[in-house]
PDB file of C-alpha atoms in Angstrom:
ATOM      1  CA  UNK F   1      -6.136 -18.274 -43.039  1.00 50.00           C
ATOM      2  CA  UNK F   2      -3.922 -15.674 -44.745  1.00 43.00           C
ATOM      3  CA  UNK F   3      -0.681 -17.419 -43.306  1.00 48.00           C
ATOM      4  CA  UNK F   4      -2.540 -21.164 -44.437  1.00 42.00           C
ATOM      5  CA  UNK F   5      -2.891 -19.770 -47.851  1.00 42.00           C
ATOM      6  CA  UNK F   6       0.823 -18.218 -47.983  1.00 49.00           C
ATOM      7  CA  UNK F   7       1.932 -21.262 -46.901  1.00 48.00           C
ATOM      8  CA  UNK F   8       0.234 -23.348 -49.639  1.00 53.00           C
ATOM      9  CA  UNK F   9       1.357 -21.442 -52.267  1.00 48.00           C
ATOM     10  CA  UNK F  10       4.468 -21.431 -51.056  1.00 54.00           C
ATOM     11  CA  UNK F  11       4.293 -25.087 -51.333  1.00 55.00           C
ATOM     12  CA  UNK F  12       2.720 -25.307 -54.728  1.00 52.00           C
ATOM     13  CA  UNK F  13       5.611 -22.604 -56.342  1.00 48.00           C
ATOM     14  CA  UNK F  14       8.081 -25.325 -54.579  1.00 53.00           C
ATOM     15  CA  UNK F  15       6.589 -28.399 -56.378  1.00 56.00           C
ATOM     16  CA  UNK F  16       6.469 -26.697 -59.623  1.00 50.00           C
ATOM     17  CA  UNK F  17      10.006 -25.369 -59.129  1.00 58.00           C
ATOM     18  CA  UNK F  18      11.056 -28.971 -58.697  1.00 56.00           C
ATOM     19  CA  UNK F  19       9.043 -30.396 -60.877  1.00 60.00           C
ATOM     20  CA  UNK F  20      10.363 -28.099 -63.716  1.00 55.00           C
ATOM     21  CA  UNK F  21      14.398 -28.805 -62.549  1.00 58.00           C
ATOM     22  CA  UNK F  22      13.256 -32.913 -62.938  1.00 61.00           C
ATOM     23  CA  UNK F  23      12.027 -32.490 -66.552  1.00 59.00           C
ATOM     24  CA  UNK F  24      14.441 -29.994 -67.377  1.00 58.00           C
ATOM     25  CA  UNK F  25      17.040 -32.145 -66.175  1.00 61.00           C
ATOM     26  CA  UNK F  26      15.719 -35.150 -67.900  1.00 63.00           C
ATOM     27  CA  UNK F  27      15.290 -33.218 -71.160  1.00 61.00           C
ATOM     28  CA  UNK F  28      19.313 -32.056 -71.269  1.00 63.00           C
ATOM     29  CA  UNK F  29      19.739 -35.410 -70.462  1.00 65.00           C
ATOM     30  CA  UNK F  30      18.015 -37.016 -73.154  1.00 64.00           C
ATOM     31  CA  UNK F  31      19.581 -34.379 -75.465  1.00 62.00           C
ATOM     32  CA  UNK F  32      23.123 -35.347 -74.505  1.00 62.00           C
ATOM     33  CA  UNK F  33      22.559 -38.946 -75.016  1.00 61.00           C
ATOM     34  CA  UNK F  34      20.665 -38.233 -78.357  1.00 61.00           C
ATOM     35  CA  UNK F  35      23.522 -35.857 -79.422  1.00 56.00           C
ATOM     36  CA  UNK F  36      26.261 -38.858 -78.255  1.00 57.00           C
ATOM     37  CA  UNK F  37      24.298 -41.382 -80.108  1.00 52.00           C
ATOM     38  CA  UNK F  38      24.065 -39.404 -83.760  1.00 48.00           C
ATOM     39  CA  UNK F  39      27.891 -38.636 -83.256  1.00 51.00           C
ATOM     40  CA  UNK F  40      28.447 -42.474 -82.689  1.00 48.00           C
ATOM     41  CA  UNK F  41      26.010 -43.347 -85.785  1.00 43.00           C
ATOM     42  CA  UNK F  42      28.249 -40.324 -87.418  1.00 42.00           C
ATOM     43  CA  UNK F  43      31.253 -41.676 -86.582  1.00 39.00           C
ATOM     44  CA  UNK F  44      30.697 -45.419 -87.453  1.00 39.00           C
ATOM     45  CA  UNK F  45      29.057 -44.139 -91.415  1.00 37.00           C
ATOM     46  CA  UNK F  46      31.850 -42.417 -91.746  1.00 39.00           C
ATOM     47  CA  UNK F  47      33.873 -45.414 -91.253  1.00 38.00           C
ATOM     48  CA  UNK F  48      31.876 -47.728 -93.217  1.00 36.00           C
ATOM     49  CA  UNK F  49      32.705 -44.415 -96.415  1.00 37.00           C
ATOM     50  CA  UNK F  50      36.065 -44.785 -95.868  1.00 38.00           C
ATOM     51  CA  UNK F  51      36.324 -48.375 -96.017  1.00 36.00           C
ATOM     52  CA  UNK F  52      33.927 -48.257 -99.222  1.00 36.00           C
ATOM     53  CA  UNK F  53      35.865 -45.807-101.026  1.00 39.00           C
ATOM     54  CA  UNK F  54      39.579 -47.657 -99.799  1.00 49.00           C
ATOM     55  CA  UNK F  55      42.604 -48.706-102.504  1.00 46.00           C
ATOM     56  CA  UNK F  56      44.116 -51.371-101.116  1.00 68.00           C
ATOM     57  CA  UNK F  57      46.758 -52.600-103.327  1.00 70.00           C
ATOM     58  CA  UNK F  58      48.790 -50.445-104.813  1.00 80.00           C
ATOM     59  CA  UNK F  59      51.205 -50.646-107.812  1.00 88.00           C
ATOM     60  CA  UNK F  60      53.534 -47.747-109.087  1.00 92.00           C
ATOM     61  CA  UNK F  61      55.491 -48.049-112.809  1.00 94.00           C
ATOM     62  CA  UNK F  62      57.767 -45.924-114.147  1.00 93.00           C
ATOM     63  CA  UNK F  63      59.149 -45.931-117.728  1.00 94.00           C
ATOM     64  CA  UNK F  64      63.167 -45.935-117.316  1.00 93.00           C
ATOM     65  CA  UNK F  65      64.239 -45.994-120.953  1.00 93.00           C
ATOM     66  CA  UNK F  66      62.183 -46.257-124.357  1.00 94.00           C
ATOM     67  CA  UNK F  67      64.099 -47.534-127.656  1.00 93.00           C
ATOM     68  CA  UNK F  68      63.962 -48.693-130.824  1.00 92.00           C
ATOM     69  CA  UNK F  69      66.085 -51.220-132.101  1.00 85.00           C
ATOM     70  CA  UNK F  70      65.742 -52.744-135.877  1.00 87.00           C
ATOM     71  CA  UNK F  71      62.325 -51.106-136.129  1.00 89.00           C
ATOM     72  CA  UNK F  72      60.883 -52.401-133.068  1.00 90.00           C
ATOM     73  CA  UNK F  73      60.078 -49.722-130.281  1.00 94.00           C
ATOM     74  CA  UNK F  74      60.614 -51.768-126.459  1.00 95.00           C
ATOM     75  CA  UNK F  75      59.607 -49.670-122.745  1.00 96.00           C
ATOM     76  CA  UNK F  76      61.627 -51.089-120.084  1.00 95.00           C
ATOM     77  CA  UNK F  77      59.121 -50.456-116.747  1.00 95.00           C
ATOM     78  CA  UNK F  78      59.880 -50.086-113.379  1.00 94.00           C
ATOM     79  CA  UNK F  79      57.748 -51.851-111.529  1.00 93.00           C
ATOM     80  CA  UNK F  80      56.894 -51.522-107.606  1.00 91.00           C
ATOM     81  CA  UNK F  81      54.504 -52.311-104.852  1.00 87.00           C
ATOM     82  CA  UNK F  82      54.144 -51.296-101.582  1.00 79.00           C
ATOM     83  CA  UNK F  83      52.903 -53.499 -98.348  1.00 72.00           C
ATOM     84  CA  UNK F  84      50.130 -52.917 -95.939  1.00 68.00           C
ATOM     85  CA  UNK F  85      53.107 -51.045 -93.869  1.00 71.00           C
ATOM     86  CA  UNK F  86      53.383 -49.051 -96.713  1.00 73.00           C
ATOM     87  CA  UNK F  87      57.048 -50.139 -96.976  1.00 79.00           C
ATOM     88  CA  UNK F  88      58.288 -50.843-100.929  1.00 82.00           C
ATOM     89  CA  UNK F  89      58.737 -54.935-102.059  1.00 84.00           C
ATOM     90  CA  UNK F  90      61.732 -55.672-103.734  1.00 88.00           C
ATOM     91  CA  UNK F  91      61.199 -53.792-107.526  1.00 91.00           C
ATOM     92  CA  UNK F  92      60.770 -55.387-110.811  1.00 92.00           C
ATOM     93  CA  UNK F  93      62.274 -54.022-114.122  1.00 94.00           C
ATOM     94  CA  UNK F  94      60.019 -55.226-117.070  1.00 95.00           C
ATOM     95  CA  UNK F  95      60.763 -55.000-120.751  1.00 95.00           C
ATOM     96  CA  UNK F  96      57.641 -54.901-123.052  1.00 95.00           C
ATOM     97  CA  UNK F  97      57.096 -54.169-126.619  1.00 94.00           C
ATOM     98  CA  UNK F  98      56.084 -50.579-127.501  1.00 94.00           C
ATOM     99  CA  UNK F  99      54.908 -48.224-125.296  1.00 94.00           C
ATOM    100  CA  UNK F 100      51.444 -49.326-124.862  1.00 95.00           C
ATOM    101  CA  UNK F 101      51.437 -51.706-121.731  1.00 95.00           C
ATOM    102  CA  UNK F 102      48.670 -54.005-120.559  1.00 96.00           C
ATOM    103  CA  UNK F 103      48.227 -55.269-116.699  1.00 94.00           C
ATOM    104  CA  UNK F 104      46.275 -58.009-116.585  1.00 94.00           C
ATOM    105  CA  UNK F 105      44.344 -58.940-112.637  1.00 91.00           C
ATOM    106  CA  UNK F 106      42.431 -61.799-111.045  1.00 91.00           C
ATOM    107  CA  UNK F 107      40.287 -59.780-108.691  1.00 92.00           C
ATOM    108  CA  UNK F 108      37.836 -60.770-105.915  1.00 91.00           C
ATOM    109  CA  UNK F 109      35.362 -59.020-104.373  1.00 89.00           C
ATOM    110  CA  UNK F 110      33.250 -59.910-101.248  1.00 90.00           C
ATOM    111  CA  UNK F 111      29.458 -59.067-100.261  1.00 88.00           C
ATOM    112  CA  UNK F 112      29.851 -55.528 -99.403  1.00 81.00           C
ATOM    113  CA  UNK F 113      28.132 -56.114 -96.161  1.00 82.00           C
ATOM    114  CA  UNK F 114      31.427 -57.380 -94.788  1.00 81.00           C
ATOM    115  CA  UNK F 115      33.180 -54.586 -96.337  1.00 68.00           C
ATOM    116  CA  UNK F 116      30.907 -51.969 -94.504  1.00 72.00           C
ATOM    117  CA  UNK F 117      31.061 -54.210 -91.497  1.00 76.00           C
ATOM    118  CA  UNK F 118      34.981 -54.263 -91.964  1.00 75.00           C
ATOM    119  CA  UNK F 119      35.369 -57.964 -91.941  1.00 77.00           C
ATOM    120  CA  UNK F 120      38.984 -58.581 -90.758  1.00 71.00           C
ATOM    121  CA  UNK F 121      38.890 -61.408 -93.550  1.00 74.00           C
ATOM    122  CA  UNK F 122      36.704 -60.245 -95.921  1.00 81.00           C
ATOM    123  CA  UNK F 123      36.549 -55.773 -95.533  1.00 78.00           C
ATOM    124  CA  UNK F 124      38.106 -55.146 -98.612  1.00 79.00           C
ATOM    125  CA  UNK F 125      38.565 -56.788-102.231  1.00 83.00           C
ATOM    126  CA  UNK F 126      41.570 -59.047-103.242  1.00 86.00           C
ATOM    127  CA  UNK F 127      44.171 -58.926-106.588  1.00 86.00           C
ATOM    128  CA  UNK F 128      46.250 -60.706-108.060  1.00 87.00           C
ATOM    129  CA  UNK F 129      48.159 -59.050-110.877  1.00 88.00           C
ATOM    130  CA  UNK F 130      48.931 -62.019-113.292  1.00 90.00           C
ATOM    131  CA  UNK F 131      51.625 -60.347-116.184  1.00 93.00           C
ATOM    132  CA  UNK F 132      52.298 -57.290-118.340  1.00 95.00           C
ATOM    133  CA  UNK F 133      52.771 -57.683-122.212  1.00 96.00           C
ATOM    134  CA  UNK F 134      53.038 -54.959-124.643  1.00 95.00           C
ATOM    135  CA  UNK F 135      50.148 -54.173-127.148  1.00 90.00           C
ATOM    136  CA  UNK F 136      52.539 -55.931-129.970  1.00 88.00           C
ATOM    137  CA  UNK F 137      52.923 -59.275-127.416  1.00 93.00           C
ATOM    138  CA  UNK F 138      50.216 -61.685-126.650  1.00 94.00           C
ATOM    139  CA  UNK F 139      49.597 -62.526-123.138  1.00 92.00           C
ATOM    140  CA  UNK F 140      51.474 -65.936-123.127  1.00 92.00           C
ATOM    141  CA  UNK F 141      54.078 -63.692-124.099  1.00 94.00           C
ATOM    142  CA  UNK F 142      53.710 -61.395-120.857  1.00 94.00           C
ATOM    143  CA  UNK F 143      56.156 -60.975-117.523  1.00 94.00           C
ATOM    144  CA  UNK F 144      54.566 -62.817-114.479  1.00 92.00           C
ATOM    145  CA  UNK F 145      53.973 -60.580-111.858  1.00 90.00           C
ATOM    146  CA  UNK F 146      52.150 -63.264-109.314  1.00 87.00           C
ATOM    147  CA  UNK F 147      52.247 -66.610-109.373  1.00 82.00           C
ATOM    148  CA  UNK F 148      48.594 -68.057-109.816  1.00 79.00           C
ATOM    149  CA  UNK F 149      47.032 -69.829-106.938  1.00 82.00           C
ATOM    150  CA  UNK F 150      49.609 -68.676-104.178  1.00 82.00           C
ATOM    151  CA  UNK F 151      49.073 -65.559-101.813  1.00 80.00           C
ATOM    152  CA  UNK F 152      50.897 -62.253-103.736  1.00 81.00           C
ATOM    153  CA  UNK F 153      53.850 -60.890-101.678  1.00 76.00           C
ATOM    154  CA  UNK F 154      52.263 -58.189-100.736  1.00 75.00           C
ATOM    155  CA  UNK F 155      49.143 -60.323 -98.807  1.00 74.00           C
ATOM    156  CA  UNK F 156      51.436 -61.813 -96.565  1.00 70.00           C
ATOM    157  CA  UNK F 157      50.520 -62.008 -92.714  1.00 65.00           C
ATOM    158  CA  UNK F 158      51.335 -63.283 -89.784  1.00 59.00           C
ATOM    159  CA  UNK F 159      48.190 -63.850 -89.335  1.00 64.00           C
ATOM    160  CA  UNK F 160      47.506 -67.608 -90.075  1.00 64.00           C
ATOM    161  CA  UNK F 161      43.949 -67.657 -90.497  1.00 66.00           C
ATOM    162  CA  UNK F 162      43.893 -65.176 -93.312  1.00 67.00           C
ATOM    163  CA  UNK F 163      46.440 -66.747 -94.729  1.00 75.00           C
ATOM    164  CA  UNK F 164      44.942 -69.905 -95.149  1.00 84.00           C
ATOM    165  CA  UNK F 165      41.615 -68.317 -95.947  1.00 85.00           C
ATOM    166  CA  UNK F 166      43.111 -66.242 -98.900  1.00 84.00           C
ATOM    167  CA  UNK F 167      45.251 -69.323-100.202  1.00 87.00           C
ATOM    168  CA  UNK F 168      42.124 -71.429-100.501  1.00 90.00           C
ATOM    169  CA  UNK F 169      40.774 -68.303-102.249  1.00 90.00           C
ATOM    170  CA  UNK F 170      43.609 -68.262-105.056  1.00 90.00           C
ATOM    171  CA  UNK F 171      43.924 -72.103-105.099  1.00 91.00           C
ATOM    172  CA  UNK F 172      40.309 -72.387-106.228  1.00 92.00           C
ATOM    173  CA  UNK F 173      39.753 -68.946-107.531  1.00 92.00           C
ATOM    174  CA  UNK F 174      38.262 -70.459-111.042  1.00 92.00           C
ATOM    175  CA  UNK F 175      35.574 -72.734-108.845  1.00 94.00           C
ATOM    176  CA  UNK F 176      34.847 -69.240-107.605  1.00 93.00           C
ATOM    177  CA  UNK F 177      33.950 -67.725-110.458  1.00 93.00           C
ATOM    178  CA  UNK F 178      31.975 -70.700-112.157  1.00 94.00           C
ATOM    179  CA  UNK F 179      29.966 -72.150-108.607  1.00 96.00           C
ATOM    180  CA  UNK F 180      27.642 -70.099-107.057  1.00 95.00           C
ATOM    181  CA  UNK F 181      26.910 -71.413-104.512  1.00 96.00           C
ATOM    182  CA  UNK F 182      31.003 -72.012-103.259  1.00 95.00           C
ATOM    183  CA  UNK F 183      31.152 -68.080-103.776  1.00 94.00           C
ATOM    184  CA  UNK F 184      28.462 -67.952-101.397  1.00 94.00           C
ATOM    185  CA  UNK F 185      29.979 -69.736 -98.481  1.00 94.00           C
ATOM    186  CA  UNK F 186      33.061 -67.362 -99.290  1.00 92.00           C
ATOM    187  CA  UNK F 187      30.712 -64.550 -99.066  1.00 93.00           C
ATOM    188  CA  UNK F 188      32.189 -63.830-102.395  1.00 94.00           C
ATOM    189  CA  UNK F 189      30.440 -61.722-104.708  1.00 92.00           C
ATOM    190  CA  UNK F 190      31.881 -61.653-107.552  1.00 91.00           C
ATOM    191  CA  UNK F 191      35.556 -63.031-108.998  1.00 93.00           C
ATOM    192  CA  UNK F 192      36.923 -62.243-112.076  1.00 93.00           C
ATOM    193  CA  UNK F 193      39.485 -61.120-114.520  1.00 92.00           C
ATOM    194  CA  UNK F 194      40.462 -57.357-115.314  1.00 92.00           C
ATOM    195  CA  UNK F 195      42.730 -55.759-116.971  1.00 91.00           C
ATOM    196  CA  UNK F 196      43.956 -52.102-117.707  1.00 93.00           C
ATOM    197  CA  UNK F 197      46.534 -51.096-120.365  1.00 93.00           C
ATOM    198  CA  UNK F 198      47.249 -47.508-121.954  1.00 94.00           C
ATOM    199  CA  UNK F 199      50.431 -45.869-123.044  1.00 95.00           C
ATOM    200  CA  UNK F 200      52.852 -45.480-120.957  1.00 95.00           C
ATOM    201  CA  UNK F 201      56.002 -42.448-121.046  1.00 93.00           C
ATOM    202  CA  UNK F 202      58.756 -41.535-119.642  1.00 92.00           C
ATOM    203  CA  UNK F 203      58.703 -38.637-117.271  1.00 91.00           C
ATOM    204  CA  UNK F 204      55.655 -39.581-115.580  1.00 93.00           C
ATOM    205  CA  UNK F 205      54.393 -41.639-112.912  1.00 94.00           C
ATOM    206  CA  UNK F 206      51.755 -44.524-113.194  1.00 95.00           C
ATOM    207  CA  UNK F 207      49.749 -45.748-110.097  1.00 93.00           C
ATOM    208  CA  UNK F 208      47.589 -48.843-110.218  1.00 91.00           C
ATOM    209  CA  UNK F 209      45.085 -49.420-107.560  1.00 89.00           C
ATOM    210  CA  UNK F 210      42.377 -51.933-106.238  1.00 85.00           C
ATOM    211  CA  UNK F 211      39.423 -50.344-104.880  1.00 77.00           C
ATOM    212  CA  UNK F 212      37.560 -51.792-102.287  1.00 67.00           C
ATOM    213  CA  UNK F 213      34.720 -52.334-104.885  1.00 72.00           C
ATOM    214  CA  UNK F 214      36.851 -54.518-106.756  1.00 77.00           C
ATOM    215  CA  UNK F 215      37.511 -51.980-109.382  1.00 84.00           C
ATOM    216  CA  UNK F 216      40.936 -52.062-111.046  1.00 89.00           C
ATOM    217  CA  UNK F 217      42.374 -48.090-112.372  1.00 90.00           C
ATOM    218  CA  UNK F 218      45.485 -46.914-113.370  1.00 92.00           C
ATOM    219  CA  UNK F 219      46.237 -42.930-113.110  1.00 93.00           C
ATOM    220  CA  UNK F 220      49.480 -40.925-114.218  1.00 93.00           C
ATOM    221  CA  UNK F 221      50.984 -38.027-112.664  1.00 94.00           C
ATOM    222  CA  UNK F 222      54.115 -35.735-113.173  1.00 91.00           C
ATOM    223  CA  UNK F 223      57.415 -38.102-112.309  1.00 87.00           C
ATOM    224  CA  UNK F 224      57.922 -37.578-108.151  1.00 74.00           C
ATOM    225  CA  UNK F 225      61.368 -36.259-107.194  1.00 70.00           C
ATOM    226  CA  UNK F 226      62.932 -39.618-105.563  1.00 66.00           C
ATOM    227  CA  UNK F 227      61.849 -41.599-108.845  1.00 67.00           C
ATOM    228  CA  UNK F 228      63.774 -38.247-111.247  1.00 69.00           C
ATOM    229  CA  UNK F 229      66.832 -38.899-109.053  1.00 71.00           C
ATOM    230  CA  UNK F 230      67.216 -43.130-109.394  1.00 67.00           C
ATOM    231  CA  UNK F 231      66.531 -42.456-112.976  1.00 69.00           C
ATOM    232  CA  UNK F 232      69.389 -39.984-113.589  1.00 71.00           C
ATOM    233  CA  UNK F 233      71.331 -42.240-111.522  1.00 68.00           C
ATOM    234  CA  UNK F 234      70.804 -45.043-113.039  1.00 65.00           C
ATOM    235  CA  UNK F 235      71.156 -43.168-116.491  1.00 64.00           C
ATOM    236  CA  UNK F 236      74.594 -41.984-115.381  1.00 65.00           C
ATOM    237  CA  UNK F 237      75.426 -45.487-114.320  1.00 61.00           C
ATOM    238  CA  UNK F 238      74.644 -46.554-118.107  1.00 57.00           C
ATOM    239  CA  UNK F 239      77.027 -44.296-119.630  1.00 53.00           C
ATOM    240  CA  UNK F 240      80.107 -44.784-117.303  1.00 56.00           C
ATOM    241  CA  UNK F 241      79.409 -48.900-118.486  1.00 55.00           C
ATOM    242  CA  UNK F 242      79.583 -48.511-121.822  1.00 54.00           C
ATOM    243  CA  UNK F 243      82.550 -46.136-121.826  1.00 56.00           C
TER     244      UNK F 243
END
């Protein structure tokens, strides 16, 4: 009897041993693949913040020389843009009139759910810059910077479908902003005209950006080193011609 009874209990501590490895294996189990899944769902928000709070295209102007000639005060402006390599297009030297200098854009922006989604068409907004005129110019008066209805430089791809996505875009950007329901088949949101303008002087550094909200800003900052040395260059260059 005694041995029956050792026996049993023997039995019972062994089924309650397992049966306590089985759910405590299951439970670290489940934690791990609870844990994996919030650091995937971490992982994929903190994508979808990052591609909600991205500047896609990117301008930089500096002022190289500021004069006034019978009266009339003229910036000449540096004007640059960089690729989706990052890599510099060919730069632009602008002349306004004065020092207050307006960049007008045609901008669209797409349904943000293919933003957050990062849309390989649609993830992020669109510009086109269309000229720069001086606060004494009027805009017929301004410097073209793209040419309306053709895909900016600095859009270019390989890619054939995006490019013949974005040039419908730009070829009928106007139909965009007046038809509903052609924005909607787009998955355009909105598409518009902006524009940003402020003074601009020498010694510093002005960046203009496109957010992926379809927000245009401009920001200054002291003049970087590279842009102090083509200045003084170019400067020195100057003199030596009219020697």
């Amino acid at each position: 009897m005694v041995r029956w009874l050792g026996k049993s209990l023997a039995t019972i501590v062994l089924i309650l041993g397992g049966s306590f490895a089985i759910w405590f294996y299951q439970d670290q189990t489940s934690s791990s693949r609870q844990i994996k899944k919030l650091e995937q769902e971490k992982h994929v928000l903190e994508q979808v913040v990052q591609r909600l709070s991205d500047e896609k295209r990117v301008a930089e102007v500096v002022v190289t020389n500021q004069k006034t000639v019978n009266g009339v005060l003229t910036s000449t402006l540096l004007f640059v843009e960089y690729d989706k390599a990052g890599q510099n297009l060919p730069p632009r030297t602008i002349t306004i009139q004065g020092n207050e200098a307006h960049i007008d854009a045609l901008v669209i922006r797409f349904n943000q759910h293919f933003v957050s989604e990062g849309d390989p068409l649609r993830g992020h907004s669109l510009a086109l810059f269309t000229r720069i005129y001086g606060a004494n110019q009027t805009p017929a008066e301004g410097y073209v910077i793209d040419q309306p209805g053709k895909i900016p430089d600095i859009y270019r791809s390989a890619d054939s479908q995006a490019s013949d996505f974005e040039q419908e875009l730009w070829e009928n950007f106007w139909k965009l902003a007046d038809d509903a329901n052609y924005r909607a088949q787009k998955g355009v949101e909105v598409a518009n005209g902006q524009g940003v303008w402020g003074p601009f002087e020498q010694g510093k550094l002005y960046t203009i950006t496109l957010q992926s909200h379809g927000g245009v800003s401009i920001t200054s900052e002291p003049l970087k080193g590279i842009y102090r040395e083509l200045l003084r260059e170019q400067q020195s260059t100057t003199q030596s011609d009219s020697r």
